[in-house]
């Protein structure tokens, strides 16, 4: 059943889209990740233009994160003040990111740039994930988790100090602002939530207790992906409602299945799988970049 | 014969489940008073939630570690309180999983535990999830008698019923 996507300006099989939504939703439920980093490259690989793929990825991540945020908020695991500071940084990051995106689109380089970003970021993240899990499998039962010490560094000399009660931190608002900005930038260009970088940054750079990290990062992810979707829609015109609806239908169903299975499937083996999946996505995008296209020239309206 | 029953009395263990409810205080006091007046020991069980899937193994391990430490700190605080009443140190147990499942599994594994002490919530929302489950569907798998202490009892009344 071919269906015409008005914004992406292409025809796709509707069942394929529902299927992709289902698959990505299933995986994100299974692994507890947003899924933007899977959806955006998949859409690019089936031929959806990058700007539409990025906007849809951000949108999907937001949908996947809202229910997680509600669950965490109910258990009182969200540091709202820290979240708000991260969101302010994130909002600035998305504004700059979308400007950059629009500029790249005017240059006609946006497809290459997005793919390159993905290859680099996913390549690094995937490699680290696989390495870490493999090491953890070999070392299972031995040794305790790496401890971090409460340390004072140059970051404590910065101005604008705030008391983050929930995180038991008294620190400058500048480091979380900076981290939020970086994630916002990444989110605007790649259509991801950025949780897999935000969470380690919050623990290792900000020193937040792990209990509030997941909830607070979800709060930032929901706000930032919402902002990316809005800005992309306004500035780049990249939100395709037909595409989004079809993906959502599959995604909602898939996430339920994935979450139910994820409860039973846990531990290091799952993480190796996730790492390999990330690497596979990076690899296929790299192949797409390097291989000689079937049609060497494309004809389109002049911009 | 009296000697044997005396020893059984000294060895019996009252298991109190430490959750985040307001009425756990009542269960704890009840168990401590029973031990003080007629012998035995108190065991405190804290069930921590298993860590949900996170992207990084190191962070998952750190989360599990911090939850366990938090549980241990809470239990040792309560242990001091129990010791003040009974004069003996309670047994401290931290397990990971779902509360109902872990309580049942612990009773199954540890034959020393002779009584499970739970306090009921006083509000209109029912007696609390553990009592609801153990008095209902999961009750058939219970391996020790269960005492339900009304959460509304004050110290004087607790002293009278123990």
GROMACS .gro file of C-alpha atoms in nm:
model
  465
    1UNK     CA    1   0.000   0.000   0.000
    2UNK     CA    2   0.194   0.299  -0.128
    3UNK     CA    3   0.124   0.624   0.046
    4UNK     CA    4   0.238   0.973  -0.050
    5UNK     CA    5   0.417   1.174   0.216
    6UNK     CA    6   0.336   1.540   0.153
    7UNK     CA    7   0.636   1.695   0.329
    8UNK     CA    8   0.898   1.433   0.249
    9UNK     CA    9   0.770   1.445  -0.110
   10UNK     CA   10   0.796   1.076  -0.172
   11UNK     CA   11   0.588   0.760  -0.183
   12UNK     CA   12   0.652   0.486   0.071
   13UNK     CA   13   0.477   0.165   0.161
   14UNK     CA   14   0.261   0.243   0.462
   15UNK     CA   15   0.318  -0.102   0.611
   16UNK     CA   16   0.693  -0.052   0.589
   17UNK     CA   17   0.660   0.265   0.797
   18UNK     CA   18   0.435   0.101   1.054
   19UNK     CA   19   0.683  -0.186   1.063
   20UNK     CA   20   0.977   0.047   1.121
   21UNK     CA   21   0.785   0.221   1.395
   22UNK     CA   22   0.707  -0.114   1.554
   23UNK     CA   23   1.065  -0.235   1.531
   24UNK     CA   24   1.214   0.084   1.675
   25UNK     CA   25   0.948   0.101   1.947
   26UNK     CA   26   1.016  -0.262   2.035
   27UNK     CA   27   1.390  -0.207   2.060
   28UNK     CA   28   1.353   0.112   2.260
   29UNK     CA   29   1.123  -0.063   2.505
   30UNK     CA   30   1.361  -0.358   2.524
   31UNK     CA   31   1.678  -0.159   2.584
   32UNK     CA   32   1.527   0.137   2.766
   33UNK     CA   33   1.651   0.389   2.511
   34UNK     CA   34   1.473   0.666   2.324
   35UNK     CA   35   1.506   0.514   1.979
   36UNK     CA   36   1.581   0.834   1.788
   37UNK     CA   37   1.930   0.709   1.705
   38UNK     CA   38   1.775   0.406   1.535
   39UNK     CA   39   1.478   0.570   1.366
   40UNK     CA   40   1.658   0.861   1.201
   41UNK     CA   41   1.921   0.646   1.023
   42UNK     CA   42   1.661   0.387   0.922
   43UNK     CA   43   1.449   0.658   0.762
   44UNK     CA   44   1.755   0.798   0.587
   45UNK     CA   45   1.839   0.450   0.460
   46UNK     CA   46   1.494   0.400   0.303
   47UNK     CA   47   1.536   0.733   0.128
   48UNK     CA   48   1.354   0.985   0.345
   49UNK     CA   49   1.531   1.324   0.324
   50UNK     CA   50   1.755   1.393   0.625
   51UNK     CA   51   1.567   1.695   0.754
   52UNK     CA   52   1.242   1.498   0.766
   53UNK     CA   53   1.416   1.199   0.922
   54UNK     CA   54   1.572   1.414   1.196
   55UNK     CA   55   1.245   1.583   1.286
   56UNK     CA   56   1.066   1.247   1.297
   57UNK     CA   57   1.340   1.094   1.509
   58UNK     CA   58   1.318   1.374   1.764
   59UNK     CA   59   0.943   1.339   1.770
   60UNK     CA   60   0.957   0.963   1.823
   61UNK     CA   61   1.210   1.000   2.106
   62UNK     CA   62   0.985   1.248   2.279
   63UNK     CA   63   0.693   1.008   2.260
   64UNK     CA   64   0.903   0.724   2.400
   65UNK     CA   65   1.038   0.939   2.685
   66UNK     CA   66   0.717   1.094   2.815
   67UNK     CA   67   0.585   0.776   2.976
   68UNK     CA   68   0.924   0.712   3.133
   69UNK     CA   69   0.932   1.063   3.273
   70UNK     CA   70   0.584   1.026   3.423
   71UNK     CA   71   0.687   0.702   3.593
   72UNK     CA   72   1.004   0.859   3.733
   73UNK     CA   73   0.824   1.175   3.847
   74UNK     CA   74   0.569   0.965   4.033
   75UNK     CA   75   0.853   0.801   4.224
   76UNK     CA   76   0.995   1.146   4.295
   77UNK     CA   77   1.319   1.073   4.110
   78UNK     CA   78   1.345   1.399   3.919
   79UNK     CA   79   1.560   1.694   4.020
   80UNK     CA   80   1.342   1.963   3.868
   81UNK     CA   81   1.584   2.250   3.930
   82UNK     CA   82   1.876   2.065   3.772
   83UNK     CA   83   1.641   1.960   3.492
   84UNK     CA   84   1.534   2.321   3.437
   85UNK     CA   85   1.896   2.439   3.413
   86UNK     CA   86   1.974   2.159   3.166
   87UNK     CA   87   1.664   2.247   2.965
   88UNK     CA   88   1.763   2.615   2.942
   89UNK     CA   89   2.102   2.507   2.808
   90UNK     CA   90   1.932   2.251   2.586
   91UNK     CA   91   1.688   2.506   2.442
   92UNK     CA   92   1.976   2.736   2.349
   93UNK     CA   93   2.153   2.439   2.196
   94UNK     CA   94   1.854   2.343   1.984
   95UNK     CA   95   1.812   2.700   1.857
   96UNK     CA   96   2.175   2.713   1.748
   97UNK     CA   97   2.158   2.357   1.617
   98UNK     CA   98   1.853   2.421   1.402
   99UNK     CA   99   2.015   2.737   1.261
  100UNK     CA  100   2.319   2.531   1.173
  101UNK     CA  101   2.091   2.269   1.021
  102UNK     CA  102   1.906   2.526   0.811
  103UNK     CA  103   2.237   2.671   0.695
  104UNK     CA  104   2.363   2.326   0.592
  105UNK     CA  105   2.035   2.266   0.410
  106UNK     CA  106   2.078   2.589   0.214
  107UNK     CA  107   2.425   2.472   0.119
  108UNK     CA  108   2.275   2.142   0.007
  109UNK     CA  109   2.508   1.952   0.240
  110UNK     CA  110   2.264   1.850   0.509
  111UNK     CA  111   2.233   1.482   0.407
  112UNK     CA  112   2.606   1.428   0.412
  113UNK     CA  113   2.651   1.623   0.734
  114UNK     CA  114   2.381   1.431   0.922
  115UNK     CA  115   2.519   1.097   0.803
  116UNK     CA  116   2.872   1.198   0.900
  117UNK     CA  117   2.757   1.304   1.245
  118UNK     CA  118   2.586   0.968   1.286
  119UNK     CA  119   2.883   0.766   1.167
  120UNK     CA  120   3.119   0.942   1.407
  121UNK     CA  121   2.894   0.958   1.714
  122UNK     CA  122   2.741   0.612   1.678
  123UNK     CA  123   3.077   0.462   1.589
  124UNK     CA  124   3.234   0.596   1.909
  125UNK     CA  125   2.935   0.519   2.132
  126UNK     CA  126   2.888   0.170   1.988
  127UNK     CA  127   3.254   0.080   2.027
  128UNK     CA  128   3.261   0.202   2.387
  129UNK     CA  129   2.942   0.011   2.468
  130UNK     CA  130   3.067  -0.317   2.327
  131UNK     CA  131   3.405  -0.279   2.494
  132UNK     CA  132   3.254  -0.195   2.829
  133UNK     CA  133   3.005  -0.482   2.826
  134UNK     CA  134   3.258  -0.737   2.710
  135UNK     CA  135   3.489  -0.631   2.989
  136UNK     CA  136   3.200  -0.651   3.236
  137UNK     CA  137   3.113  -1.004   3.120
  138UNK     CA  138   3.467  -1.127   3.174
  139UNK     CA  139   3.494  -0.961   3.510
  140UNK     CA  140   3.151  -1.061   3.638
  141UNK     CA  141   3.138  -1.135   4.008
  142UNK     CA  142   3.481  -0.983   4.062
  143UNK     CA  143   3.541  -0.633   4.183
  144UNK     CA  144   3.302  -0.354   4.268
  145UNK     CA  145   3.177  -0.076   4.049
  146UNK     CA  146   3.422   0.205   3.993
  147UNK     CA  147   3.381   0.452   4.272
  148UNK     CA  148   3.397   0.819   4.225
  149UNK     CA  149   3.516   1.049   4.492
  150UNK     CA  150   3.357   1.369   4.590
  151UNK     CA  151   3.601   1.605   4.433
  152UNK     CA  152   3.649   1.974   4.417
  153UNK     CA  153   3.773   2.103   4.085
  154UNK     CA  154   3.797   2.429   3.899
  155UNK     CA  155   3.425   2.394   3.824
  156UNK     CA  156   3.348   2.478   4.185
  157UNK     CA  157   3.505   2.822   4.144
  158UNK     CA  158   3.254   2.928   3.878
  159UNK     CA  159   2.992   3.192   3.957
  160UNK     CA  160   2.611   3.153   3.956
  161UNK     CA  161   2.605   2.895   4.231
  162UNK     CA  162   2.278   2.716   4.291
  163UNK     CA  163   2.169   2.467   4.553
  164UNK     CA  164   2.034   2.149   4.392
  165UNK     CA  165   1.857   1.996   4.686
  166UNK     CA  166   1.750   1.672   4.525
  167UNK     CA  167   2.096   1.603   4.384
  168UNK     CA  168   2.263   1.712   4.709
  169UNK     CA  169   2.487   1.946   4.513
  170UNK     CA  170   2.587   2.306   4.559
  171UNK     CA  171   2.750   2.408   4.236
  172UNK     CA  172   2.761   2.664   3.960
  173UNK     CA  173   2.483   2.651   3.702
  174UNK     CA  174   2.736   2.687   3.420
  175UNK     CA  175   2.850   2.322   3.381
  176UNK     CA  176   2.492   2.185   3.351
  177UNK     CA  177   2.408   2.473   3.116
  178UNK     CA  178   2.703   2.376   2.897
  179UNK     CA  179   2.616   2.007   2.900
  180UNK     CA  180   2.253   2.087   2.819
  181UNK     CA  181   2.368   2.307   2.531
  182UNK     CA  182   2.585   2.032   2.384
  183UNK     CA  183   2.308   1.774   2.402
  184UNK     CA  184   2.059   2.023   2.253
  185UNK     CA  185   2.293   2.085   1.961
  186UNK     CA  186   2.334   1.713   1.902
  187UNK     CA  187   1.961   1.659   1.933
  188UNK     CA  188   1.881   1.927   1.673
  189UNK     CA  189   2.125   1.786   1.418
  190UNK     CA  190   2.076   1.415   1.477
  191UNK     CA  191   1.718   1.388   1.599
  192UNK     CA  192   1.819   1.192   1.908
  193UNK     CA  193   1.733   1.248   2.271
  194UNK     CA  194   2.095   1.219   2.375
  195UNK     CA  195   2.028   1.016   2.687
  196UNK     CA  196   2.325   0.789   2.632
  197UNK     CA  197   2.559   1.085   2.658
  198UNK     CA  198   2.362   1.293   2.904
  199UNK     CA  199   2.345   1.023   3.172
  200UNK     CA  200   2.723   0.963   3.196
  201UNK     CA  201   2.784   1.339   3.182
  202UNK     CA  202   2.549   1.398   3.474
  203UNK     CA  203   2.714   1.129   3.683
  204UNK     CA  204   3.080   1.178   3.603
  205UNK     CA  205   3.095   1.551   3.527
  206UNK     CA  206   2.828   1.691   3.756
  207UNK     CA  207   2.852   1.425   4.026
  208UNK     CA  208   2.477   1.370   4.060
  209UNK     CA  209   2.352   1.069   4.259
  210UNK     CA  210   2.240   0.790   4.027
  211UNK     CA  211   1.890   0.770   4.175
  212UNK     CA  212   1.781   1.100   4.019
  213UNK     CA  213   1.985   1.081   3.700
  214UNK     CA  214   1.746   0.879   3.483
  215UNK     CA  215   1.439   1.086   3.569
  216UNK     CA  216   1.618   1.418   3.532
  217UNK     CA  217   1.772   1.317   3.199
  218UNK     CA  218   1.428   1.212   3.072
  219UNK     CA  219   1.294   1.554   3.169
  220UNK     CA  220   1.566   1.722   2.964
  221UNK     CA  221   1.512   1.480   2.673
  222UNK     CA  222   1.137   1.542   2.659
  223UNK     CA  223   1.179   1.921   2.663
  224UNK     CA  224   1.465   1.928   2.414
  225UNK     CA  225   1.311   1.690   2.162
  226UNK     CA  226   0.985   1.885   2.183
  227UNK     CA  227   1.179   2.202   2.112
  228UNK     CA  228   1.365   2.038   1.822
  229UNK     CA  229   1.041   1.913   1.667
  230UNK     CA  230   0.880   2.258   1.693
  231UNK     CA  231   1.183   2.445   1.561
  232UNK     CA  232   1.239   2.198   1.278
  233UNK     CA  233   0.873   2.229   1.183
  234UNK     CA  234   0.885   2.609   1.182
  235UNK     CA  235   1.226   2.673   1.039
  236UNK     CA  236   1.307   2.380   0.816
  237UNK     CA  237   0.956   2.250   0.753
  238UNK     CA  238   1.062   1.895   0.824
  239UNK     CA  239   0.772   1.747   1.019
  240UNK     CA  240   0.560   1.515   0.808
  241UNK     CA  241   0.237   1.440   0.989
  242UNK     CA  242   0.149   1.136   0.778
  243UNK     CA  243   0.490   0.985   0.836
  244UNK     CA  244   0.482   1.064   1.206
  245UNK     CA  245   0.135   0.916   1.252
  246UNK     CA  246   0.226   0.591   1.079
  247UNK     CA  247   0.546   0.558   1.281
  248UNK     CA  248   0.359   0.632   1.600
  249UNK     CA  249   0.099   0.360   1.536
  250UNK     CA  250   0.374   0.102   1.509
  251UNK     CA  251   0.586   0.257   1.782
  252UNK     CA  252   0.324   0.252   2.055
  253UNK     CA  253   0.248  -0.116   1.998
  254UNK     CA  254   0.616  -0.209   1.968
  255UNK     CA  255   0.717  -0.031   2.287
  256UNK     CA  256   0.467  -0.233   2.489
  257UNK     CA  257   0.606  -0.563   2.359
  258UNK     CA  258   0.963  -0.448   2.408
  259UNK     CA  259   0.909  -0.330   2.765
  260UNK     CA  260   0.739  -0.658   2.857
  261UNK     CA  261   1.034  -0.855   2.717
  262UNK     CA  262   1.295  -0.618   2.857
  263UNK     CA  263   1.193  -0.706   3.211
  264UNK     CA  264   1.312  -1.062   3.158
  265UNK     CA  265   1.608  -0.992   2.934
  266UNK     CA  266   1.872  -0.808   3.127
  267UNK     CA  267   2.234  -0.765   3.193
  268UNK     CA  268   2.550  -0.751   2.995
  269UNK     CA  269   2.445  -0.963   2.699
  270UNK     CA  270   2.169  -0.715   2.617
  271UNK     CA  271   2.417  -0.433   2.627
  272UNK     CA  272   2.651  -0.610   2.386
  273UNK     CA  273   2.354  -0.648   2.151
  274UNK     CA  274   2.269  -0.280   2.185
  275UNK     CA  275   2.631  -0.184   2.117
  276UNK     CA  276   2.645  -0.408   1.810
  277UNK     CA  277   2.318  -0.263   1.686
  278UNK     CA  278   2.456   0.089   1.721
  279UNK     CA  279   2.770  -0.015   1.533
  280UNK     CA  280   2.563  -0.181   1.260
  281UNK     CA  281   2.366   0.140   1.208
  282UNK     CA  282   2.688   0.343   1.191
  283UNK     CA  283   2.836   0.089   0.949
  284UNK     CA  284   2.541   0.093   0.711
  285UNK     CA  285   2.541   0.473   0.705
  286UNK     CA  286   2.914   0.473   0.634
  287UNK     CA  287   2.855   0.226   0.350
  288UNK     CA  288   2.582   0.453   0.218
  289UNK     CA  289   2.824   0.747   0.223
  290UNK     CA  290   3.113   0.567   0.058
  291UNK     CA  291   2.946   0.345  -0.199
  292UNK     CA  292   2.894   0.475  -0.549
  293UNK     CA  293   2.525   0.567  -0.591
  294UNK     CA  294   2.322   0.392  -0.859
  295UNK     CA  295   2.231   0.724  -1.009
  296UNK     CA  296   2.531   0.951  -1.016
  297UNK     CA  297   2.324   1.264  -1.076
  298UNK     CA  298   1.996   1.362  -0.929
  299UNK     CA  299   1.756   1.604  -1.085
  300UNK     CA  300   1.558   1.827  -0.857
  301UNK     CA  301   1.417   2.174  -0.831
  302UNK     CA  302   1.689   2.438  -0.796
  303UNK     CA  303   1.724   2.592  -0.456
  304UNK     CA  304   1.093  -3.036   7.760
  305UNK     CA  305   1.069  -2.685   7.903
  306UNK     CA  306   1.432  -2.635   7.810
  307UNK     CA  307   1.367  -2.719   7.447
  308UNK     CA  308   1.076  -2.481   7.422
  309UNK     CA  309   1.288  -2.211   7.584
  310UNK     CA  310   1.552  -2.252   7.320
  311UNK     CA  311   1.291  -2.242   7.045
  312UNK     CA  312   1.169  -1.921   7.195
  313UNK     CA  313   1.513  -1.766   7.198
  314UNK     CA  314   1.580  -1.872   6.840
  315UNK     CA  315   1.261  -1.759   6.679
  316UNK     CA  316   1.287  -1.469   6.439
  317UNK     CA  317   1.034  -1.196   6.372
  318UNK     CA  318   1.069  -1.070   6.017
  319UNK     CA  319   0.979  -0.705   5.956
  320UNK     CA  320   0.967  -0.575   5.600
  321UNK     CA  321   1.113  -0.225   5.581
  322UNK     CA  322   0.933  -0.036   5.308
  323UNK     CA  323   0.866   0.337   5.275
  324UNK     CA  324   0.524   0.333   5.438
  325UNK     CA  325   0.435   0.524   5.754
  326UNK     CA  326   0.313   0.209   5.930
  327UNK     CA  327   0.643   0.020   5.913
  328UNK     CA  328   0.726   0.196   6.240
  329UNK     CA  329   0.435   0.017   6.408
  330UNK     CA  330   0.542  -0.324   6.279
  331UNK     CA  331   0.897  -0.257   6.392
  332UNK     CA  332   0.789  -0.153   6.741
  333UNK     CA  333   0.558  -0.451   6.773
  334UNK     CA  334   0.831  -0.696   6.674
  335UNK     CA  335   1.083  -0.532   6.907
  336UNK     CA  336   0.842  -0.539   7.199
  337UNK     CA  337   0.756  -0.903   7.140
  338UNK     CA  338   1.124  -0.991   7.140
  339UNK     CA  339   1.188  -0.786   7.452
  340UNK     CA  340   0.904  -0.948   7.644
  341UNK     CA  341   0.920  -1.308   7.527
  342UNK     CA  342   1.251  -1.365   7.351
  343UNK     CA  343   1.372  -1.414   6.998
  344UNK     CA  344   1.530  -1.189   6.740
  345UNK     CA  345   1.418  -0.929   6.493
  346UNK     CA  346   1.514  -0.952   6.126
  347UNK     CA  347   1.482  -0.647   5.902
  348UNK     CA  348   1.431  -0.698   5.531
  349UNK     CA  349   1.470  -0.420   5.279
  350UNK     CA  350   1.383  -0.502   4.919
  351UNK     CA  351   1.550  -0.271   4.669
  352UNK     CA  352   1.426  -0.230   4.317
  353UNK     CA  353   1.649  -0.387   4.054
  354UNK     CA  354   1.816  -0.136   3.825
  355UNK     CA  355   1.628  -0.075   3.503
  356UNK     CA  356   1.803  -0.106   3.170
  357UNK     CA  357   2.059   0.169   3.125
  358UNK     CA  358   2.288   0.214   2.830
  359UNK     CA  359   2.617   0.180   3.014
  360UNK     CA  360   2.722  -0.118   3.223
  361UNK     CA  361   2.933   0.092   3.459
  362UNK     CA  362   2.642   0.321   3.537
  363UNK     CA  363   2.409   0.028   3.594
  364UNK     CA  364   2.657  -0.120   3.841
  365UNK     CA  365   2.698   0.214   4.014
  366UNK     CA  366   2.322   0.252   4.047
  367UNK     CA  367   2.286  -0.093   4.202
  368UNK     CA  368   2.570  -0.014   4.440
  369UNK     CA  369   2.419   0.317   4.550
  370UNK     CA  370   2.078   0.160   4.607
  371UNK     CA  371   2.232  -0.113   4.819
  372UNK     CA  372   2.432   0.137   5.022
  373UNK     CA  373   2.123   0.347   5.080
  374UNK     CA  374   1.932   0.039   5.196
  375UNK     CA  375   2.215  -0.061   5.429
  376UNK     CA  376   2.231   0.287   5.580
  377UNK     CA  377   1.856   0.283   5.640
  378UNK     CA  378   1.868  -0.062   5.799
  379UNK     CA  379   2.157   0.018   6.029
  380UNK     CA  380   1.969   0.327   6.149
  381UNK     CA  381   1.665   0.115   6.230
  382UNK     CA  382   1.888  -0.154   6.382
  383UNK     CA  383   2.005   0.092   6.646
  384UNK     CA  384   1.642   0.162   6.730
  385UNK     CA  385   1.565  -0.210   6.763
  386UNK     CA  386   1.872  -0.263   6.976
  387UNK     CA  387   1.761   0.010   7.213
  388UNK     CA  388   1.442  -0.185   7.280
  389UNK     CA  389   1.555  -0.547   7.266
  390UNK     CA  390   1.919  -0.522   7.366
  391UNK     CA  391   2.020  -0.744   7.074
  392UNK     CA  392   2.121  -0.660   6.721
  393UNK     CA  393   1.867  -0.752   6.453
  394UNK     CA  394   1.950  -0.955   6.143
  395UNK     CA  395   1.979  -0.721   5.844
  396UNK     CA  396   1.882  -0.849   5.501
  397UNK     CA  397   1.891  -0.659   5.172
  398UNK     CA  398   1.747  -0.827   4.864
  399UNK     CA  399   1.683  -0.712   4.512
  400UNK     CA  400   1.357  -0.772   4.330
  401UNK     CA  401   0.982  -0.743   4.380
  402UNK     CA  402   0.880  -0.714   4.748
  403UNK     CA  403   0.617  -0.992   4.754
  404UNK     CA  404   0.837  -1.238   4.566
  405UNK     CA  405   1.139  -1.168   4.781
  406UNK     CA  406   0.948  -1.201   5.109
  407UNK     CA  407   0.810  -1.538   4.998
  408UNK     CA  408   1.150  -1.654   4.874
  409UNK     CA  409   1.321  -1.551   5.198
  410UNK     CA  410   1.065  -1.737   5.411
  411UNK     CA  411   1.119  -2.040   5.193
  412UNK     CA  412   1.498  -2.027   5.223
  413UNK     CA  413   1.541  -1.932   5.584
  414UNK     CA  414   1.372  -2.173   5.827
  415UNK     CA  415   1.474  -1.963   6.128
  416UNK     CA  416   1.210  -1.706   6.048
  417UNK     CA  417   0.901  -1.799   6.241
  418UNK     CA  418   0.670  -1.500   6.209
  419UNK     CA  419   0.622  -1.235   5.946
  420UNK     CA  420   0.512  -0.905   6.101
  421UNK     CA  421   0.331  -0.654   5.884
  422UNK     CA  422   0.144  -0.342   5.981
  423UNK     CA  423  -0.169  -0.240   5.795
  424UNK     CA  424  -0.219   0.106   5.650
  425UNK     CA  425  -0.487   0.309   5.822
  426UNK     CA  426  -0.617   0.503   5.522
  427UNK     CA  427  -0.907   0.409   5.297
  428UNK     CA  428  -0.675   0.268   5.028
  429UNK     CA  429  -0.661  -0.083   5.177
  430UNK     CA  430  -0.406  -0.240   5.411
  431UNK     CA  431  -0.108  -0.192   5.178
  432UNK     CA  432   0.027  -0.387   4.880
  433UNK     CA  433   0.215  -0.656   5.074
  434UNK     CA  434  -0.076  -0.752   5.298
  435UNK     CA  435  -0.315  -0.741   5.005
  436UNK     CA  436  -0.096  -0.978   4.805
  437UNK     CA  437  -0.008  -1.214   5.092
  438UNK     CA  438  -0.363  -1.236   5.220
  439UNK     CA  439  -0.487  -1.284   4.865
  440UNK     CA  440  -0.342  -1.462   4.566
  441UNK     CA  441   0.012  -1.516   4.694
  442UNK     CA  442  -0.107  -1.634   5.037
  443UNK     CA  443  -0.095  -2.002   4.943
  444UNK     CA  444   0.282  -1.987   4.913
  445UNK     CA  445   0.340  -1.835   5.255
  446UNK     CA  446   0.572  -2.056   5.468
  447UNK     CA  447   0.536  -1.886   5.806
  448UNK     CA  448   0.251  -1.740   6.008
  449UNK     CA  449   0.179  -1.375   5.940
  450UNK     CA  450   0.086  -1.121   6.205
  451UNK     CA  451  -0.096  -0.810   6.093
  452UNK     CA  452  -0.058  -0.518   6.333
  453UNK     CA  453  -0.313  -0.241   6.287
  454UNK     CA  454  -0.121   0.070   6.188
  455UNK     CA  455  -0.336   0.283   6.419
  456UNK     CA  456  -0.209   0.130   6.746
  457UNK     CA  457  -0.017   0.377   6.960
  458UNK     CA  458   0.273   0.291   7.189
  459UNK     CA  459   0.056   0.221   7.493
  460UNK     CA  460  -0.170  -0.013   7.301
  461UNK     CA  461   0.130  -0.187   7.145
  462UNK     CA  462   0.271  -0.240   7.490
  463UNK     CA  463  -0.059  -0.394   7.601
  464UNK     CA  464  -0.097  -0.638   7.308
  465UNK     CA  465   0.257  -0.765   7.316
   0.00000   0.00000   0.00000
